[in-house]
Coordinates of C-alpha atoms in Angstrom, one line a residue:
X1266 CA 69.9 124.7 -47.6
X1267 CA 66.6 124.3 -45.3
X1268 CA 67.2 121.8 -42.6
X1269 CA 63.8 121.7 -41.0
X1270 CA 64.7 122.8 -37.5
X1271 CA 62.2 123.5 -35.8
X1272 CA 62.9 126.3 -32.4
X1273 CA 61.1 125.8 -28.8
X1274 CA 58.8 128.7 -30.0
X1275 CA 57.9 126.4 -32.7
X1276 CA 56.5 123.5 -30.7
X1277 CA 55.1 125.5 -28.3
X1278 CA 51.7 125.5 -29.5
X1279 CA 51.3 121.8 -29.6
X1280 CA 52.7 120.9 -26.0
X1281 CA 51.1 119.9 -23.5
X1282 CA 53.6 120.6 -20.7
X1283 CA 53.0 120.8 -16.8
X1284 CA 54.4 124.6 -16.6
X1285 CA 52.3 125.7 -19.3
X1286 CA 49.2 124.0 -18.1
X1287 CA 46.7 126.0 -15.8
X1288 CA 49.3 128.3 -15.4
X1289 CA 49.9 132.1 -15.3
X1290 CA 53.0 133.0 -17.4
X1291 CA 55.3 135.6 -17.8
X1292 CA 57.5 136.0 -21.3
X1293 CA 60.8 137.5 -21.8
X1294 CA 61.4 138.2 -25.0
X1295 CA 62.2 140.3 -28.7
X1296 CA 61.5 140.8 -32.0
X1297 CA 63.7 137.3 -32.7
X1298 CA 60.9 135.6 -30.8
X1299 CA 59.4 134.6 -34.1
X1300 CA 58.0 130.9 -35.2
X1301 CA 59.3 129.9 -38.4
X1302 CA 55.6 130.7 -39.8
X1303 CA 56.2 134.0 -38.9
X1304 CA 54.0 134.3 -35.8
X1305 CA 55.6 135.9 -32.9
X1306 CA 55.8 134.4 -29.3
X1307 CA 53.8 137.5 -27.9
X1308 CA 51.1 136.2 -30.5
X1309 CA 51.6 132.1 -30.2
X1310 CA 51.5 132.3 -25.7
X1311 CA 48.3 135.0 -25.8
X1312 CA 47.1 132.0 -27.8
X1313 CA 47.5 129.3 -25.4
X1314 CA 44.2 127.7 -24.4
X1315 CA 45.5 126.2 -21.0
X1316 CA 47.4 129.1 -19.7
X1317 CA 46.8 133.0 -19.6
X1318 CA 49.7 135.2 -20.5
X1319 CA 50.0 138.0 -17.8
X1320 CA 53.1 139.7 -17.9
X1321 CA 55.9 140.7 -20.7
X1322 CA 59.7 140.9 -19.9
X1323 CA 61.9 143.1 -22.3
X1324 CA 65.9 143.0 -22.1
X1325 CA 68.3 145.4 -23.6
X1326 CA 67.1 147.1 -27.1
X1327 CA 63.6 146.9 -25.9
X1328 CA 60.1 144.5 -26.5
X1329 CA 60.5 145.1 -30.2
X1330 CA 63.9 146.0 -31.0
X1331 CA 63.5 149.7 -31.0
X1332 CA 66.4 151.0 -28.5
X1333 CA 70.3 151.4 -29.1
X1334 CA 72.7 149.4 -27.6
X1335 CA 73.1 151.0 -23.8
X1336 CA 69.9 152.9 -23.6
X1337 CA 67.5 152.2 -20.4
X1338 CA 64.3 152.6 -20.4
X1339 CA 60.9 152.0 -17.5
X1340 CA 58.5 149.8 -17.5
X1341 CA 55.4 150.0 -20.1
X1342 CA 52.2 148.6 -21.1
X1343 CA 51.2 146.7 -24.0
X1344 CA 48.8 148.8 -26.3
X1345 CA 46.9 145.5 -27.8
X1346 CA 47.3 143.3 -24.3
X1347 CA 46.8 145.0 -21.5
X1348 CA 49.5 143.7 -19.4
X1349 CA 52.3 145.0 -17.9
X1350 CA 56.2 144.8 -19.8
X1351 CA 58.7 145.2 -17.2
X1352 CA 61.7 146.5 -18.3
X1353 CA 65.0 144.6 -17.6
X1354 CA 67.4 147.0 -18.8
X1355 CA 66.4 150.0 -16.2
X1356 CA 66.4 150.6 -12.5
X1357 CA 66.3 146.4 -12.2
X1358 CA 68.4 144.3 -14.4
X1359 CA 66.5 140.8 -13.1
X1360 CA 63.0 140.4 -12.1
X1361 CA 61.7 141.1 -8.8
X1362 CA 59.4 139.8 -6.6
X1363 CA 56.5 142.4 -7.7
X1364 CA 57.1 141.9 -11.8
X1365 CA 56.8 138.1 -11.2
X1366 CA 54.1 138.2 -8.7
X1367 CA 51.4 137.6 -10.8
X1368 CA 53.2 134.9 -12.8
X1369 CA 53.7 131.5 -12.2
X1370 CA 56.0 130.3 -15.3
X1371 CA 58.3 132.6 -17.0
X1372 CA 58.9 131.5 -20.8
X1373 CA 62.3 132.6 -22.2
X1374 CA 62.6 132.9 -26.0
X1375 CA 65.3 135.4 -27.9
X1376 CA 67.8 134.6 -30.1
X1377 CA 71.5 134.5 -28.3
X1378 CA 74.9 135.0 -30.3
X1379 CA 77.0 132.1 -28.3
X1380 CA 78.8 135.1 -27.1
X1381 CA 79.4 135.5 -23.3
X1382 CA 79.2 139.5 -23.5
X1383 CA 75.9 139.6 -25.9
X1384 CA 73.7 140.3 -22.9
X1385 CA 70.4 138.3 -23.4
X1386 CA 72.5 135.6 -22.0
X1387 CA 72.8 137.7 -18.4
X1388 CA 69.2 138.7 -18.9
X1389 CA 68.6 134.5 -19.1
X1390 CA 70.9 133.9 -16.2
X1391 CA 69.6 136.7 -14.2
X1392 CA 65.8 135.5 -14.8
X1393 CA 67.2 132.2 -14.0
X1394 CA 68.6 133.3 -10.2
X1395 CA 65.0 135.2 -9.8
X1396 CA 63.1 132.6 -10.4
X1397 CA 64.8 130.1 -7.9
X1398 CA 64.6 133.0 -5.7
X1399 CA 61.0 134.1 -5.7
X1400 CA 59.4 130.4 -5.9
X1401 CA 58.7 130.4 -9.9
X1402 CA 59.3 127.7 -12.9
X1403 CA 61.2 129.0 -16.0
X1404 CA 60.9 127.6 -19.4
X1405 CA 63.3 128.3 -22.1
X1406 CA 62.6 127.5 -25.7
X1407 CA 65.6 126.9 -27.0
X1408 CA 67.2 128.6 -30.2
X1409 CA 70.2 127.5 -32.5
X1410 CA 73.6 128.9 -31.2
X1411 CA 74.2 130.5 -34.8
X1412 CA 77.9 129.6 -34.7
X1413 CA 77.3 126.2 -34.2
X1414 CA 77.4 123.9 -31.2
X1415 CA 80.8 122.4 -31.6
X1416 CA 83.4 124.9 -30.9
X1417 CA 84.3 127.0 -27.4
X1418 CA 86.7 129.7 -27.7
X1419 CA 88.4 132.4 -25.3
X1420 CA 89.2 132.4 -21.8
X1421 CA 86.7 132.2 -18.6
X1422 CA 85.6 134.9 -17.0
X1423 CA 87.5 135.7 -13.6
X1424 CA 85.7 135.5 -10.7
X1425 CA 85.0 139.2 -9.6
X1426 CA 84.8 140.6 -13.3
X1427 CA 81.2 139.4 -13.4
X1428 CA 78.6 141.9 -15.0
X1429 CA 76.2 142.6 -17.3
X1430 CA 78.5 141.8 -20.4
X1431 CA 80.0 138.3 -18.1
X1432 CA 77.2 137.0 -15.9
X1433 CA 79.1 133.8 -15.1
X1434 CA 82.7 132.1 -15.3
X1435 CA 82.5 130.9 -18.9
X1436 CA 84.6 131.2 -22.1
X1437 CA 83.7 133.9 -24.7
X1438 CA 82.3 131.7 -27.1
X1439 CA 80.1 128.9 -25.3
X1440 CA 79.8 126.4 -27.9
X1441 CA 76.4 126.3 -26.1
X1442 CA 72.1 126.8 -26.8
X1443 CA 70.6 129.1 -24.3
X1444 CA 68.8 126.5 -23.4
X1445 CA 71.9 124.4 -22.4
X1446 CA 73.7 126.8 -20.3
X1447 CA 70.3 127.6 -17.8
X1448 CA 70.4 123.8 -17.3
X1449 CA 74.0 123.7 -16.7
X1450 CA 74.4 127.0 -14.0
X1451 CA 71.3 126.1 -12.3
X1452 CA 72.9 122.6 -11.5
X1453 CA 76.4 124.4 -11.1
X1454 CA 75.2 126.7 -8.9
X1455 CA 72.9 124.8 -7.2
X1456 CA 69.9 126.9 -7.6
X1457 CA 67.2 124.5 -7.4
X1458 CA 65.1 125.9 -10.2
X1459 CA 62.5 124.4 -11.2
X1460 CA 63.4 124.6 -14.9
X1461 CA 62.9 122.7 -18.4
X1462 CA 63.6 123.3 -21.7
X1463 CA 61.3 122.7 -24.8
X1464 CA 64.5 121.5 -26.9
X1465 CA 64.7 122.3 -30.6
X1466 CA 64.1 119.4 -33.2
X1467 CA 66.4 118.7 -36.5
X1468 CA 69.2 120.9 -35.1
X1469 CA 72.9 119.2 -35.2
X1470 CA 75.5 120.9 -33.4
X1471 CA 77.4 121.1 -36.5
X1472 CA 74.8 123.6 -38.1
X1473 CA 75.4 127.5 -38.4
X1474 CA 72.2 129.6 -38.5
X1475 CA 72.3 129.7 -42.1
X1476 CA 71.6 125.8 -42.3
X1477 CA 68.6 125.9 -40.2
X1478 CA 65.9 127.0 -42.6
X1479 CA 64.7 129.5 -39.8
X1480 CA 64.2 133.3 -40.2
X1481 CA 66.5 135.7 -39.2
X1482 CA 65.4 138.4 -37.3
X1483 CA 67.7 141.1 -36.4
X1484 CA 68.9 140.4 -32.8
X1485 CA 70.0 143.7 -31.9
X1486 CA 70.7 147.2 -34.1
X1487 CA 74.1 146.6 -34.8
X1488 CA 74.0 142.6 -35.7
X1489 CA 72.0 143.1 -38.8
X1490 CA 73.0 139.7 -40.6
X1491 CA 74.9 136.9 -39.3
X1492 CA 77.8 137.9 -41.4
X1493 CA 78.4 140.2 -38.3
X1494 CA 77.5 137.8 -35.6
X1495 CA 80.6 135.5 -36.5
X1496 CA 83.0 138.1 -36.1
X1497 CA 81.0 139.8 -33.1
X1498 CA 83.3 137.8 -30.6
X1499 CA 86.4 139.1 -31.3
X1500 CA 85.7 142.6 -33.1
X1501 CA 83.6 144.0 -29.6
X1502 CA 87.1 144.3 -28.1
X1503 CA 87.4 147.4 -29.4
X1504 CA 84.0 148.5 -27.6
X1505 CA 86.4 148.6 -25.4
X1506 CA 88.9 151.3 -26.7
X1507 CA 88.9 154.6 -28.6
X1508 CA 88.2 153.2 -32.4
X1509 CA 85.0 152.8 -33.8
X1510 CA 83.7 148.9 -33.7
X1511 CA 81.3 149.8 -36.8
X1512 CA 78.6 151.4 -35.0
X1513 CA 77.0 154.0 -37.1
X1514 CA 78.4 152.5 -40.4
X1515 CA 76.6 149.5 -42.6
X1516 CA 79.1 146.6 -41.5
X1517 CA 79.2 147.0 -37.4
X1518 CA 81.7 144.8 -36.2
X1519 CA 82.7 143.9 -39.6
X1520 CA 84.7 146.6 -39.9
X1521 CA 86.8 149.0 -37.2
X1522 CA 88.7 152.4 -37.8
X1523 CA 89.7 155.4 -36.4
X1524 CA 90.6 158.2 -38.1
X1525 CA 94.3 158.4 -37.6
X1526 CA 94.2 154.5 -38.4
X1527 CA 96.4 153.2 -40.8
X1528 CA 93.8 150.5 -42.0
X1529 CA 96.3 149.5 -45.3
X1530 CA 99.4 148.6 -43.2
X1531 CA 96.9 146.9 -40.5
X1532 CA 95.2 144.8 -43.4
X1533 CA 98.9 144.0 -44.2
X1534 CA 99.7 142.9 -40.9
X1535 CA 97.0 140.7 -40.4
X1536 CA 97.0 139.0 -43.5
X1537 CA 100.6 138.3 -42.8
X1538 CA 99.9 137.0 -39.4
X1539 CA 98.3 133.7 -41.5
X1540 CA 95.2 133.4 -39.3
X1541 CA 92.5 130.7 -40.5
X1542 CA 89.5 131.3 -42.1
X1543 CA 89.2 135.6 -43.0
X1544 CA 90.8 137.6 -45.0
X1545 CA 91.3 141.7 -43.9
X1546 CA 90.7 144.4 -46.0
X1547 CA 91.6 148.0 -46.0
X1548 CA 88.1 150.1 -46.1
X1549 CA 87.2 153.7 -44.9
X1550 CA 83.8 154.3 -43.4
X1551 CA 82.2 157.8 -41.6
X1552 CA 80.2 156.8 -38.9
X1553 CA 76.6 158.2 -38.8
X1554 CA 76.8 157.4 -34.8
X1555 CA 78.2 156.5 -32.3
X1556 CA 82.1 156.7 -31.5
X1557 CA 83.7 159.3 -34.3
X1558 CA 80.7 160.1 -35.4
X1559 CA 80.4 162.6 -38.9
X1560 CA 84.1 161.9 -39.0
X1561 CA 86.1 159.8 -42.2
X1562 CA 87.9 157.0 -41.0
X1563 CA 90.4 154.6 -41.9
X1564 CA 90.0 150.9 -40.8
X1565 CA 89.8 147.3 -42.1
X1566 CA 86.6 144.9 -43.0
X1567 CA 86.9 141.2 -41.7
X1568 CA 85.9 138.8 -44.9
X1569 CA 85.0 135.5 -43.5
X1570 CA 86.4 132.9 -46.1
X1571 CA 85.8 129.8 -44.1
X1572 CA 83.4 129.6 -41.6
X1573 CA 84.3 126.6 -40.3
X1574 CA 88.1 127.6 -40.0
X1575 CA 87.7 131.2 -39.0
X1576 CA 88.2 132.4 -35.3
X1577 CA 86.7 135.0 -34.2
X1578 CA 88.2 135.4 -30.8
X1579 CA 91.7 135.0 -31.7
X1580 CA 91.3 137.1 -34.9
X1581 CA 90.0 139.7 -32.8
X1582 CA 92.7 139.5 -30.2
X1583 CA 95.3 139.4 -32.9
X1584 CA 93.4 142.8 -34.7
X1585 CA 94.0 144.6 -31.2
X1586 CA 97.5 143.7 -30.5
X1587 CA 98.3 144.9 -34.3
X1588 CA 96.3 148.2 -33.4
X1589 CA 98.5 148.5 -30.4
X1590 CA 101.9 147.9 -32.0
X1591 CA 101.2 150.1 -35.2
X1592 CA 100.0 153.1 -33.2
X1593 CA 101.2 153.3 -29.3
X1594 CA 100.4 156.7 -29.4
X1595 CA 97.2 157.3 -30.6
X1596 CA 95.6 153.9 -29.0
X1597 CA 93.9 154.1 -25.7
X1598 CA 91.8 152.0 -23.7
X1599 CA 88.4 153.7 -22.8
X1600 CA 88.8 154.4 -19.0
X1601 CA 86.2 153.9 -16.2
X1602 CA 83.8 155.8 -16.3
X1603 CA 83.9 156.6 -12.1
X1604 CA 86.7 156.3 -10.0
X1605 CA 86.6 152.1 -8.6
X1606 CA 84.8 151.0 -11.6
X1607 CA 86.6 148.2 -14.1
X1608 CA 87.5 148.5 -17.0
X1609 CA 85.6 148.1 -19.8
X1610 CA 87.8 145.6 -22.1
X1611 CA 88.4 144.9 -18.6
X1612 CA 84.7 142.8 -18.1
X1613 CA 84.7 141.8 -22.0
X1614 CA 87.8 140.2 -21.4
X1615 CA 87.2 138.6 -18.1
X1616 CA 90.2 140.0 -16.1
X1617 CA 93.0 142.4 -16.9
X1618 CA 95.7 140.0 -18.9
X1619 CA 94.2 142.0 -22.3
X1620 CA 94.5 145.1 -20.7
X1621 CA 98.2 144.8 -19.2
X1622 CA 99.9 142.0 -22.0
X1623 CA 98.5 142.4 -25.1
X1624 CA 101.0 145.0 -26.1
X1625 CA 103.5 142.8 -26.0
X1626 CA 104.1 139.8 -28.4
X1627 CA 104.7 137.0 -25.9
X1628 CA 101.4 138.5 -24.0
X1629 CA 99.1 138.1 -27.0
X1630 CA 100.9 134.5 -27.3
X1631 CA 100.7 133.9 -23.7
X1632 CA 96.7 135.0 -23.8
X1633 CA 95.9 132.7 -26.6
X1634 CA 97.7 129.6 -25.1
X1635 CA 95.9 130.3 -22.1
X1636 CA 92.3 131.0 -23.6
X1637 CA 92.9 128.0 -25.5
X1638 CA 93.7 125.7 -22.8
X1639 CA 90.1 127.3 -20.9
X1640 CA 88.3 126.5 -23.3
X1641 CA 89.0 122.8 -23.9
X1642 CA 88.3 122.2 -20.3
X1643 CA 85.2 124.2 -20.7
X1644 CA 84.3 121.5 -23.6
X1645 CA 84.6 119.0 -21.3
X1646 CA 83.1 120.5 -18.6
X1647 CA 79.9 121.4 -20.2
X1648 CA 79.8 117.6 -21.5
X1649 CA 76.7 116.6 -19.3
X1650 CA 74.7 119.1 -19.9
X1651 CA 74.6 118.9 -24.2
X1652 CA 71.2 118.3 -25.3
X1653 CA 71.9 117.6 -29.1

């Protein structure tokens, strides 16, 4: 059904708003900066009568989606602008004084998962601290979290396992608009931002993406459709370990294998464990890409049956614990990649309770009690700072 919601992006050109006004602005942004029109925010703030757009920002995946997950890459120049896009995902993960020196408002406009590891949220919260920093306003225009603004889910991040995949001490799934959680760590962390946030209109917390009547544009390479966004939350665990999350087949994160996976007795397992909402299904796939690449693997497909039921965090833990227990042997956990370094699952987690107890049954029951617990204090705690 079309709801009508209309996204920051989309009000932008009728504001009249004391950041925009007069002002030099810088935008960070990607292809899911799009109006519901069609018009992209590159398009609609080199538009802007009162302002003058002078500098682009791109995050991971590049300006216009064109990069796989992990790849860095330098700054550029926009063929049909002329101005500088300064890359975020390189040698400088945040802004510095010279890209924002020629800017006086940076917009922020991409499409975020609700997920804690998806990293435009760091590249937001990172913007964020380099604005309050360097003397500059930032204005977000808010997007729909496309799993709804009414549930949080999995435990906070640990102080010390922060990162590009855990920017701040918050559950895995926020519950949260981008546009929400800059407002709530600027106050938090006492930043001093000057900040605002061009809210969205017709959106109710209860609405998934789907009910929005806005167009989806691929967020990243491997989140093609939200069908893979609601299981992204629990199924990027196993970015962490030595099976394949989906990357290089047609349903990444949907569906994870291995090739000495037993994905029949694993479907069994988890459809056994009674878990709300999916339903898991035995599947091979050969990765084009990516982790086994060329190889055929056994694995299982996530089926969401009730969106409203499903868990994705839990479901995902409960997936890696059955991985564990069917095949001690041939599991591992990807290690550092230098000596000193953490961890992968490690900073998806938040902390090393995954890592250590998840083999065990009373660990994975420990872990969920605990992430549940987290995250109804995190519903509480981010109370003030709701905006629908």
């Amino acid at each position: 059904m079309s709801a009508g919601v209309r996204s920051g992006a989309d009000r932008l050109h009728t504001m009249k708003h004391p950041l925009l006004t007069g002002r030099r602005i810088g935008l960070v942004t990607n292809p899911t900066g799009i109006t519901a029109d069609f018009r992209t925010t590159v398009e609609v703030c080199a538009s802007l009568r009162d302002s003058q757009l002078t500098a682009l920002y791109a995050c991971e995946h590049g300006l216009y989606g064109q990069r796989q997950a992990g790849v860095l890459f330098e700054d550029e120049t926009d063929p049909e602008l002329g101005i500088p896009v300064y890359s975020l995902y390189g040698k400088h993960k945040r802004p510095t004084a010279e890209m924002l020196q020629n800017v006086d408002t940076v917009l922020f406009d991409i499409q975020d998962l609700g997920i804690r590891f998806y990293t435009y949220l760091s590249t937001l919260l990172y913007t964020l601290e380099a604005c309050a920093e360097h003397g500059k306003s930032l204005l977000v225009l808010d997007r729909p979290n496309p799993l709804g603004g009414s549930i949080a889910e999995g435990g906070m991040l640990k102080p010390g396992y922060e990162s590009m995949v855990g920017a701040w001490q918050m559950p895995i799934r926020s519950g949260m608009t981008l546009g929400e959680l800059a407002l709530m760590v600027n106050d938090v962390k006492g930043l001093r931002c000057d900040i605002d946030v061009i809210r969205l209109e017709g959106w109710d917390r209860r609405m998934e993406f789907t009910d929005t009547g806005l167009p989806w544009m691929v967020p990243s390479p491997n989140i093609p459709t939200i069908d893979s966004a609601r299981v992204y939350g629990g199924t990027c665990f196993f970015e962490g370990t030595n099976l394949s999350e989906g990357r290089g087949t047609t349903r990444p994160f949907e569906w994870i294998g291995a090739p000495w996976l037993h994905g029949a007795e694993l479907a069994k397992r988890m459809n056994a464990s009674g878990l709300p909402g999916v339903h898991v299904h035995p599947v091979y796939a050969t990765p084009a890409f990516s982790k086994h690449q060329g190889q055929l693997c056994s694995g299982v497909r996530l089926f969401v049956t009730d969106q409203e039921q499903f868990q994705p965090v839990n479901t995902g833990l409960r997936l890696l614990h059955e991985v564990i227990s069917l095949h001690p042997d041939s599991f591992e956990w990807l290690t550092p990649p230098k000596e000193g370094s953490r961890y992968f699952i490690d900073l998806l987690t938040g902390g090393t309770d995954v890592r250590m107890t998840l083999a065990d049954s009373e660990g994975l029951r420990s872990i969920t009690r605990n992430w549940q617990e987290e995250a109804e204090a995190w519903k509480t705690q981010r109370k003030p700072y709701l905006l629908y």
